[in-house]
């Protein structure tokens, strides 16, 4: 079999599992193959079982695959963990020094014990280069041209750490490659060949979202590090000097959002990035942005809770939280991208919506989308589609002609009060976290309170025009209609592909613009559906509950996962059978 494989590299934290896996994924992408890679790691610096899974093929697929063809085990725990994932004919690589207990191994699994440590030593490498040896072995067994691996090693080590380190790793990779080809390659039935394909990017959701924010002209980013939201702050910080962005590592999340609100109040395109625990700390200030009508973008990359939960794993359990977080009622917009393309798009679109509707915009991602690597065409990051819309902003000429004091919070039919950029003498105004009048002065009058609340909340109705409707994939009429949101896109699309191979028709309603909720579009899409199945990464089926609340449609059948691991296509198929 050719060009249809899943690899897994397993070991302990500190053995370079993730970096090596990402490097091998890049080598496969450079060979023209499509790649979907998923890291799985524990929340510790060293020890504990980690792995990096890579699916590679020369055809269109949408997600990872539970079935493994080649397992590369750096520890005995990795052998025990992954051997049961192997398909018949698949092989597991390990060093005999691990003294593996092979009792109970599945039938058909090939035992490729190799003297990995000795190969590394004979090539002049250090013990830390066991991971490089594993990649060389993978290339040797599958027939992948080693030049793709060598290119990545040269890029990773030659430029960053010096040529001697690159040369040592190259020798190790070559020795392992030659050994695997000479002793085991003929017995391994799964092969890889380069494909003459257009160049593709290998990218994850966090980098795509960061690039979207930069394309939007993000001018200020503050944050306190928290997995898995931190890479957004890190990537924007890395480009800060080049692109003129002010970034700030704050003392906590409260300071981060308050600084972002301050920057937004001063006219900058401002954002913060965090995860559920950090967002919990931000919620009082979130209300401040709502009351003072300051545009601010919050990238909330979900991980399981409550409290610290599973810090390095995935879940979609913050949906209802972000819809209601903070005291009182105020307009907010919530977006939930599900793909690389959507992560980039919502990365810039969020700033436009925040300024157009002068309210907080929350971009709700999750660990699975943020950290998985996928090959996409370069046009997936559609920079040509980026537009900058700063909303209803008074021009200097309009301010010059203004008679009387500027009413920052003037009552309007749309709920949007024209915004004056800072710096004009007639654009000076007050704003308070207390209820206020049109000028921003504190005002507790009941009539004013009612009118001001209604003015703010009208923005939600106005914003509906800018919300993207849910998208229906697959035939309009199908035996099964899946409903999911955010990163549920990937496993559901792949499950649809597998069901089609079995002669079962399925379609999929994917919701990305969560709030204001597209109730009418969702109701119309689900009208007449034969069998509706909600797929979500949470315990309670939060989107299914929201759909019932907003449309009256009760989705009884739900496939939910809340063990911190991403939903896989096979998990969905098993859910259908067990439902």
XYZ file of C-alpha atoms in Angstrom:
579
model
C 0.000 0.000 0.000
C 1.301 3.421 -0.928
C 0.872 6.936 0.354
C -1.770 6.213 2.991
C -0.260 5.912 6.453
C -0.402 7.045 10.033
C 2.763 7.289 12.122
C 3.077 7.799 15.810
C 6.224 8.800 17.688
C 5.935 8.158 21.427
C 8.203 8.911 24.362
C 8.592 11.016 27.465
C 8.456 14.763 27.801
C 12.004 15.954 27.274
C 12.774 13.432 24.495
C 11.866 15.844 21.728
C 8.711 14.031 20.701
C 6.758 17.073 19.575
C 9.597 18.901 17.814
C 10.729 15.748 16.033
C 7.194 14.854 15.046
C 6.617 18.333 13.675
C 9.870 18.068 11.726
C 8.861 14.753 10.191
C 5.445 16.152 9.323
C 7.204 18.976 7.492
C 9.387 16.490 5.611
C 6.277 14.634 4.464
C 4.635 17.879 3.390
C 7.729 18.777 1.381
C 7.397 15.412 -0.342
C 4.066 16.640 -1.683
C 1.892 14.605 0.680
C -1.127 15.871 2.550
C -0.560 15.837 6.306
C -2.700 16.059 9.433
C -0.690 15.881 12.661
C -1.897 15.884 16.267
C 0.343 16.332 19.344
C -0.632 14.684 22.618
C 1.360 15.693 25.672
C 1.071 15.873 29.401
C 1.303 19.051 31.447
C 4.773 18.397 32.810
C 8.277 19.411 31.817
C 9.781 15.911 31.903
C 8.435 12.359 32.103
C 4.994 10.993 31.318
C 3.938 9.545 28.002
C 3.728 11.970 25.084
C 3.153 11.228 21.449
C 2.888 12.907 18.097
C 0.650 11.340 15.466
C 0.978 12.066 11.756
C -1.383 11.012 9.002
C -0.002 11.282 5.471
C -1.589 10.589 2.118
C -1.888 11.717 -1.465
C -5.670 12.127 -1.434
C -8.066 14.501 0.299
C -8.805 13.673 3.911
C -9.971 15.889 6.731
C -8.724 14.631 10.078
C -6.484 12.278 11.990
C -7.015 8.518 12.044
C -6.998 6.201 15.049
C -5.378 3.393 13.057
C -1.579 3.396 13.144
C 0.717 1.760 10.572
C 4.093 2.530 12.126
C 4.762 3.203 15.802
C 8.157 4.602 16.842
C 8.573 3.996 20.561
C 11.268 5.693 22.615
C 10.104 4.115 25.888
C 8.568 0.851 27.006
C 5.422 2.745 28.002
C 5.171 3.966 24.422
C 5.334 0.373 23.175
C 2.564 -0.723 25.523
C 0.427 2.305 24.712
C 0.611 2.183 20.921
C 0.961 -1.472 20.007
C -2.798 -1.977 20.160
C -3.391 0.831 17.688
C -1.458 -0.942 14.931
C -3.229 -2.313 11.881
C -2.398 -5.844 10.644
C 0.979 -5.660 8.940
C 1.857 -2.555 10.893
C 5.111 -2.443 12.827
C 6.428 -1.095 16.078
C 10.026 0.076 16.444
C 11.840 0.013 19.748
C 15.269 -0.692 21.185
C 15.658 -4.243 22.608
C 17.196 -2.696 25.711
C 13.674 -1.630 26.710
C 12.934 -5.325 27.518
C 9.427 -5.226 26.131
C 6.798 -7.724 27.256
C 5.173 -8.919 24.046
C 2.522 -11.133 25.609
C -0.909 -10.065 24.538
C 0.177 -8.213 21.431
C -2.456 -8.186 18.687
C -2.098 -10.705 15.872
C -0.480 -9.411 12.717
C 1.663 -6.743 14.384
C 5.287 -6.789 13.254
C 8.006 -6.588 15.865
C 10.894 -4.504 14.473
C 13.249 -4.348 17.442
C 16.303 -2.355 16.362
C 19.467 -1.352 18.226
C 18.560 2.305 18.039
C 20.852 3.460 20.837
C 23.822 1.616 19.314
C 23.114 3.111 15.892
C 23.131 6.573 17.389
C 26.365 5.928 19.266
C 28.130 4.403 16.260
C 27.166 7.418 14.178
C 28.788 9.691 16.746
C 25.534 11.108 18.053
C 24.308 11.714 21.577
C 21.532 9.884 23.402
C 19.282 12.876 22.738
C 19.372 12.017 19.028
C 17.317 8.854 19.464
C 14.373 10.823 18.094
C 16.319 11.710 14.951
C 17.187 8.044 14.521
C 13.501 7.138 14.695
C 12.720 9.527 11.868
C 15.536 8.024 9.798
C 14.113 4.566 10.461
C 10.633 5.704 9.396
C 12.027 7.014 6.129
C 14.037 3.833 5.561
C 11.092 1.497 6.162
C 8.662 3.433 3.991
C 11.086 4.218 1.171
C 10.728 7.956 1.655
C 13.678 9.741 0.102
C 15.913 10.759 2.997
C 16.615 14.133 1.406
C 13.258 15.394 2.694
C 14.288 14.530 6.260
C 17.776 15.916 5.737
C 16.364 19.201 4.487
C 14.355 19.673 7.655
C 17.342 18.786 9.860
C 19.487 21.324 8.058
C 16.803 23.975 8.432
C 16.187 23.229 12.100
C 19.765 22.804 13.273
C 21.985 24.398 10.668
C 20.528 27.850 11.018
C 19.629 27.844 14.667
C 22.337 25.928 16.522
C 25.340 25.571 14.329
C 26.456 23.264 11.572
C 28.155 20.714 13.841
C 24.863 19.814 15.480
C 23.190 19.578 12.106
C 25.974 17.343 10.827
C 25.689 15.011 13.827
C 21.948 14.635 13.373
C 22.403 14.021 9.646
C 24.841 11.180 10.372
C 22.439 9.627 12.859
C 19.497 9.872 10.461
C 21.558 8.327 7.638
C 22.783 5.437 9.795
C 19.277 4.622 11.009
C 17.868 4.953 7.499
C 20.450 2.547 6.056
C 19.946 0.005 8.838
C 16.161 0.002 8.469
C 16.392 -0.395 4.696
C 18.911 -3.228 4.941
C 17.182 -5.299 7.633
C 13.435 -4.578 7.703
C 12.193 -2.549 4.726
C 11.204 -5.565 2.618
C 8.896 -6.806 5.374
C 7.078 -3.490 5.788
C 4.163 -3.234 3.316
C 3.317 0.459 3.656
C 5.321 2.787 1.429
C 5.626 6.488 0.679
C 6.566 8.179 -2.570
C 6.974 11.866 -3.315
C 4.041 13.430 -5.105
C 4.260 16.123 -7.723
C 1.788 18.444 -6.007
C 1.476 22.196 -5.583
C 3.327 23.540 -2.584
C 1.266 23.577 0.584
C 1.663 25.259 3.942
C 1.981 23.172 7.094
C 0.314 25.269 9.753
C -1.826 25.117 12.890
C -4.779 27.158 14.066
C -2.888 29.448 16.436
C -0.415 30.670 13.785
C -3.237 31.110 11.261
C -5.234 33.172 13.736
C -2.184 35.237 14.633
C -1.530 36.016 10.989
C -5.162 37.041 10.627
C -4.798 39.449 13.545
C -1.644 40.931 12.059
C -3.332 41.284 8.680
C -6.104 43.211 10.430
C -3.551 45.721 11.656
C -3.574 44.646 15.285
C -1.680 47.392 17.098
C -1.731 46.188 20.690
C -1.651 42.729 22.261
C -1.410 42.011 25.971
C -1.537 38.646 27.680
C -0.450 36.381 30.482
C 0.889 33.015 29.260
C -1.599 30.173 29.407
C -1.714 27.027 27.300
C -2.962 26.782 24.594
C -3.600 30.494 24.005
C -0.019 31.672 24.608
C 1.360 30.989 21.103
C -0.869 33.739 19.712
C 0.811 36.253 22.009
C 4.223 34.753 21.258
C 3.803 34.879 17.490
C 2.511 38.432 17.456
C 5.314 39.451 19.811
C 7.842 37.907 17.428
C 6.580 40.213 14.664
C 5.987 43.221 16.915
C 9.096 45.203 16.021
C 8.762 44.461 12.320
C 5.080 45.389 12.109
C 4.826 48.097 14.747
C 2.721 46.169 17.263
C 2.972 46.935 20.975
C 2.897 43.719 22.980
C 2.899 43.288 26.738
C 3.473 40.273 28.970
C 1.312 41.318 31.899
C 1.328 40.205 35.524
C -2.019 38.463 35.148
C -5.046 38.183 32.885
C -6.931 41.003 34.618
C -4.161 43.399 33.690
C -4.020 41.972 30.167
C -7.625 42.687 29.272
C -7.623 46.020 31.090
C -4.595 47.104 29.059
C -6.281 45.945 25.862
C -9.418 47.881 26.775
C -7.286 50.929 27.473
C -5.594 50.594 24.107
C -8.945 50.156 22.395
C -10.261 53.214 24.219
C -7.289 55.158 22.817
C -8.118 54.095 19.268
C -5.738 51.168 18.774
C -6.808 47.827 17.362
C -6.339 45.841 20.550
C -6.553 42.222 21.653
C -5.635 39.704 24.291
C -5.161 35.940 24.106
C -5.852 33.403 26.816
C -7.561 30.132 27.714
C -10.571 29.327 29.874
C -8.941 29.901 33.266
C -7.501 33.215 32.157
C -10.790 34.257 30.605
C -12.439 33.551 33.963
C -10.294 36.307 35.456
C -11.141 38.703 32.651
C -14.886 38.719 32.941
C -15.396 41.803 35.108
C -13.312 43.825 32.679
C -15.251 42.240 29.825
C -18.312 43.961 31.251
C -16.365 47.209 31.437
C -15.742 46.997 27.693
C -19.455 46.318 27.187
C -20.595 49.267 29.319
C -18.055 51.729 27.892
C -18.560 50.354 24.359
C -14.855 49.854 23.755
C -13.835 47.532 20.918
C -11.602 44.705 22.117
C -10.809 41.238 20.763
C -10.333 38.252 23.068
C -8.847 35.067 21.631
C -10.083 32.324 23.974
C -8.427 28.993 23.146
C -10.328 26.381 25.143
C -8.894 23.602 27.248
C -10.725 21.344 29.700
C -11.809 22.693 33.075
C -13.017 23.289 35.671
C -10.136 25.022 37.389
C -6.821 23.880 35.888
C -8.491 20.745 34.483
C -6.372 19.144 31.784
C -4.053 21.998 30.802
C -2.610 20.461 27.642
C -5.691 18.780 26.225
C -8.795 19.776 24.351
C -12.450 20.484 25.004
C -15.250 22.755 23.805
C -16.798 23.453 27.165
C -16.553 27.249 27.422
C -19.350 28.008 24.951
C -22.092 28.846 27.435
C -19.546 30.604 29.644
C -18.408 33.092 27.016
C -22.007 33.795 26.024
C -22.901 34.904 29.542
C -19.631 35.868 31.241
C -19.596 39.005 33.407
C -22.306 40.702 35.373
C -25.269 42.256 33.652
C -26.302 42.204 30.030
C -24.420 43.752 27.145
C -23.774 42.949 23.493
C -20.895 40.726 22.534
C -20.008 38.807 19.404
C -18.708 35.242 19.517
C -16.954 33.527 16.601
C -15.788 29.907 16.554
C -13.548 29.073 13.596
C -13.269 25.408 12.704
C -10.544 25.283 10.062
C -7.233 26.909 9.242
C -8.969 29.094 6.679
C -11.574 30.156 9.218
C -8.956 30.755 11.916
C -7.181 33.211 9.619
C -10.451 34.804 8.492
C -11.813 35.282 12.004
C -8.410 36.493 13.161
C -8.884 39.676 11.107
C -12.645 39.797 10.940
C -12.907 40.007 14.740
C -11.237 43.440 14.755
C -13.673 44.810 12.187
C -16.675 43.532 14.129
C -15.313 44.868 17.417
C -14.889 48.373 16.011
C -18.023 48.369 13.879
C -20.217 47.399 16.821
C -18.035 48.894 19.572
C -18.204 45.816 21.743
C -16.078 42.848 22.840
C -15.561 40.117 20.256
C -14.564 36.684 21.522
C -12.891 34.269 19.111
C -13.481 30.822 20.583
C -10.929 28.262 19.455
C -9.693 25.106 21.198
C -6.536 23.082 21.768
C -7.251 20.678 18.909
C -7.542 23.394 16.275
C -4.781 25.468 17.839
C -2.074 22.789 17.925
C -2.875 20.341 15.126
C -0.770 20.810 12.012
C -2.342 20.554 8.587
C -1.289 21.046 5.017
C -3.320 23.709 3.266
C -2.876 25.575 -0.008
C -1.223 28.982 0.405
C -4.463 30.682 -0.619
C -6.059 29.319 2.567
C -4.570 32.403 4.162
C -6.398 34.775 1.860
C -4.663 38.073 2.490
C -6.408 39.575 -0.547
C -9.757 39.159 1.198
C -8.740 41.236 4.200
C -10.583 44.523 4.519
C -10.298 47.060 7.280
C -13.615 48.443 8.544
C -13.352 50.725 11.547
C -17.080 51.392 11.724
C -18.909 54.679 12.168
C -16.059 57.044 12.926
C -16.375 60.817 12.874
C -13.974 62.517 10.522
C -11.938 65.572 11.586
C -14.174 67.686 9.325
C -17.316 66.396 11.018
C -15.814 67.114 14.399
C -14.778 70.606 13.272
C -18.376 71.311 12.318
C -19.761 69.874 15.544
C -21.910 72.280 17.529
C -21.990 71.716 21.238
C -20.336 68.995 23.251
C -19.621 65.631 21.621
C -22.120 62.942 22.647
C -20.055 59.758 22.668
C -23.047 57.625 23.604
C -25.732 59.376 21.595
C -28.953 57.400 21.105
C -29.251 56.014 17.577
C -31.603 53.630 15.805
C -28.764 51.182 15.121
C -27.465 51.383 18.670
C -24.090 52.472 17.328
C -22.908 55.889 18.441
C -20.400 57.559 16.088
C -16.904 57.134 17.409
C -14.409 60.005 17.619
C -10.763 59.092 17.214
C -8.601 60.444 20.024
C -6.745 63.676 19.535
C -9.395 66.044 18.218
C -10.284 68.856 20.658
C -13.983 68.440 19.923
C -13.823 64.649 20.375
C -13.039 64.693 24.077
C -15.483 62.687 26.169
C -15.999 60.934 29.476
C -16.822 57.277 30.023
C -17.619 55.443 33.209
C -18.279 51.894 34.250
C -21.427 53.184 35.924
C -24.503 53.789 33.818
C -24.130 57.100 32.028
C -25.887 59.567 29.794
C -25.131 60.402 26.175
C -22.103 62.437 27.225
C -20.669 59.675 29.398
C -21.519 61.303 32.727
C -22.826 59.014 35.477
C -26.624 58.992 35.368
C -28.955 56.728 37.367
C -32.255 58.073 36.046
C -34.579 55.138 35.295
C -35.611 56.411 31.887
C -32.009 57.009 30.860
C -31.038 53.531 32.090
C -33.778 51.912 30.038
C -32.929 53.876 26.900
C -29.183 53.295 27.259
C -29.661 49.546 27.787
C -31.903 49.367 24.739
C -29.410 51.386 22.686
C -26.554 49.020 23.519
C -28.561 45.880 22.985
C -29.852 47.112 19.594
C -26.319 46.611 18.309
C -26.861 42.881 18.498
C -29.760 43.092 16.075
C -27.719 45.346 13.798
C -24.793 42.913 13.944
C -26.886 40.006 12.675
C -26.373 41.327 9.153
C -22.645 40.668 9.485
C -22.941 37.172 10.906
C -22.037 34.344 8.558
C -24.754 31.694 8.329
C -23.954 28.093 9.196
C -22.700 26.090 6.246
C -24.257 22.838 5.114
C -21.795 20.301 3.675
C -22.967 17.262 1.737
C -26.252 16.492 -0.009
C -29.283 18.530 0.991
C -31.193 15.338 1.716
C -29.276 12.730 3.676
C -29.912 9.853 6.043
C -27.864 11.545 8.772
C -27.420 15.246 9.521
C -24.491 16.070 11.779
C -24.449 19.350 13.687
C -21.221 20.651 15.154
C -19.204 23.823 15.678
C -15.600 24.962 15.738
C -13.019 22.219 15.338
C -15.733 19.582 15.129
C -15.452 20.320 11.425
C -12.488 18.012 10.889
C -13.649 14.687 12.377
C -17.203 15.156 11.119
C -16.084 15.808 7.536
C -13.875 12.715 7.701
C -16.700 10.639 9.199
C -18.895 11.725 6.286
C -16.220 10.493 3.873
C -16.035 7.120 5.614
C -19.825 6.788 5.697
C -20.005 7.530 1.975
C -17.600 4.648 1.377
C -20.126 2.467 3.202
C -22.980 3.779 1.062
C -24.471 5.930 3.861
C -25.378 9.490 2.948
C -24.689 12.198 5.504
C -24.568 15.960 5.553
C -23.170 18.382 8.098
C -24.316 21.735 9.482
C -21.252 23.599 10.723
C -21.833 26.681 12.881
C -19.007 29.209 13.128
C -20.704 32.507 13.998
C -22.121 31.658 17.378
C -23.507 34.957 18.668
C -25.758 36.656 17.708
C -27.094 33.186 17.059
C -28.225 32.477 13.485
C -31.481 30.931 14.687
C -33.456 31.254 11.480
C -30.706 29.789 9.290
C -30.154 26.878 11.675
C -33.872 26.127 11.884
C -34.235 26.187 8.102
C -31.225 23.930 7.608
C -32.493 21.350 10.090
C -36.091 21.408 8.913
C -36.945 18.034 7.406
C -33.700 16.352 8.521
C -34.227 12.615 9.016
C -31.726 11.933 11.787
C -29.924 14.794 13.524
C -26.771 14.040 15.508
C -24.906 16.683 17.519
C -21.124 16.186 17.778
C -19.314 18.171 20.472
C -16.321 18.028 22.798
C -18.143 18.631 26.054
C -20.279 16.726 28.578
C -23.602 18.484 28.235
C -23.946 19.136 24.516
C -23.754 22.898 24.877
C -24.406 23.736 21.243
C -27.340 21.334 21.116
C -28.721 23.106 24.163
C -28.218 26.508 22.551
C -29.994 25.330 19.406
C -32.958 24.171 21.459
C -33.063 27.457 23.341
C -32.904 29.584 20.210
C -34.930 27.482 17.745
C -36.982 25.031 19.790
C -35.346 22.109 17.956
C -34.353 19.352 20.366
C -31.417 17.230 19.220
C -31.730 14.081 21.253
C -28.915 12.118 19.644
C -25.529 13.424 20.735
C -21.977 12.163 20.319
C -19.984 13.877 23.035
C -16.388 13.525 24.128
C -15.004 15.026 27.308
C -11.886 12.984 28.175
C -9.561 15.667 26.859
C -8.794 13.835 23.619
C -9.954 15.112 20.227
C -12.977 13.537 18.616
C -11.868 11.211 15.850
C -13.855 10.017 12.812
C -13.865 6.514 14.264
C -15.251 7.853 17.549
C -18.171 9.329 15.611
C -18.839 6.083 13.751
C -18.793 4.138 17.004
C -21.169 6.719 18.465
C -23.610 6.187 15.609
C -23.568 2.454 16.162
C -24.062 2.796 19.879
C -26.706 5.471 19.730
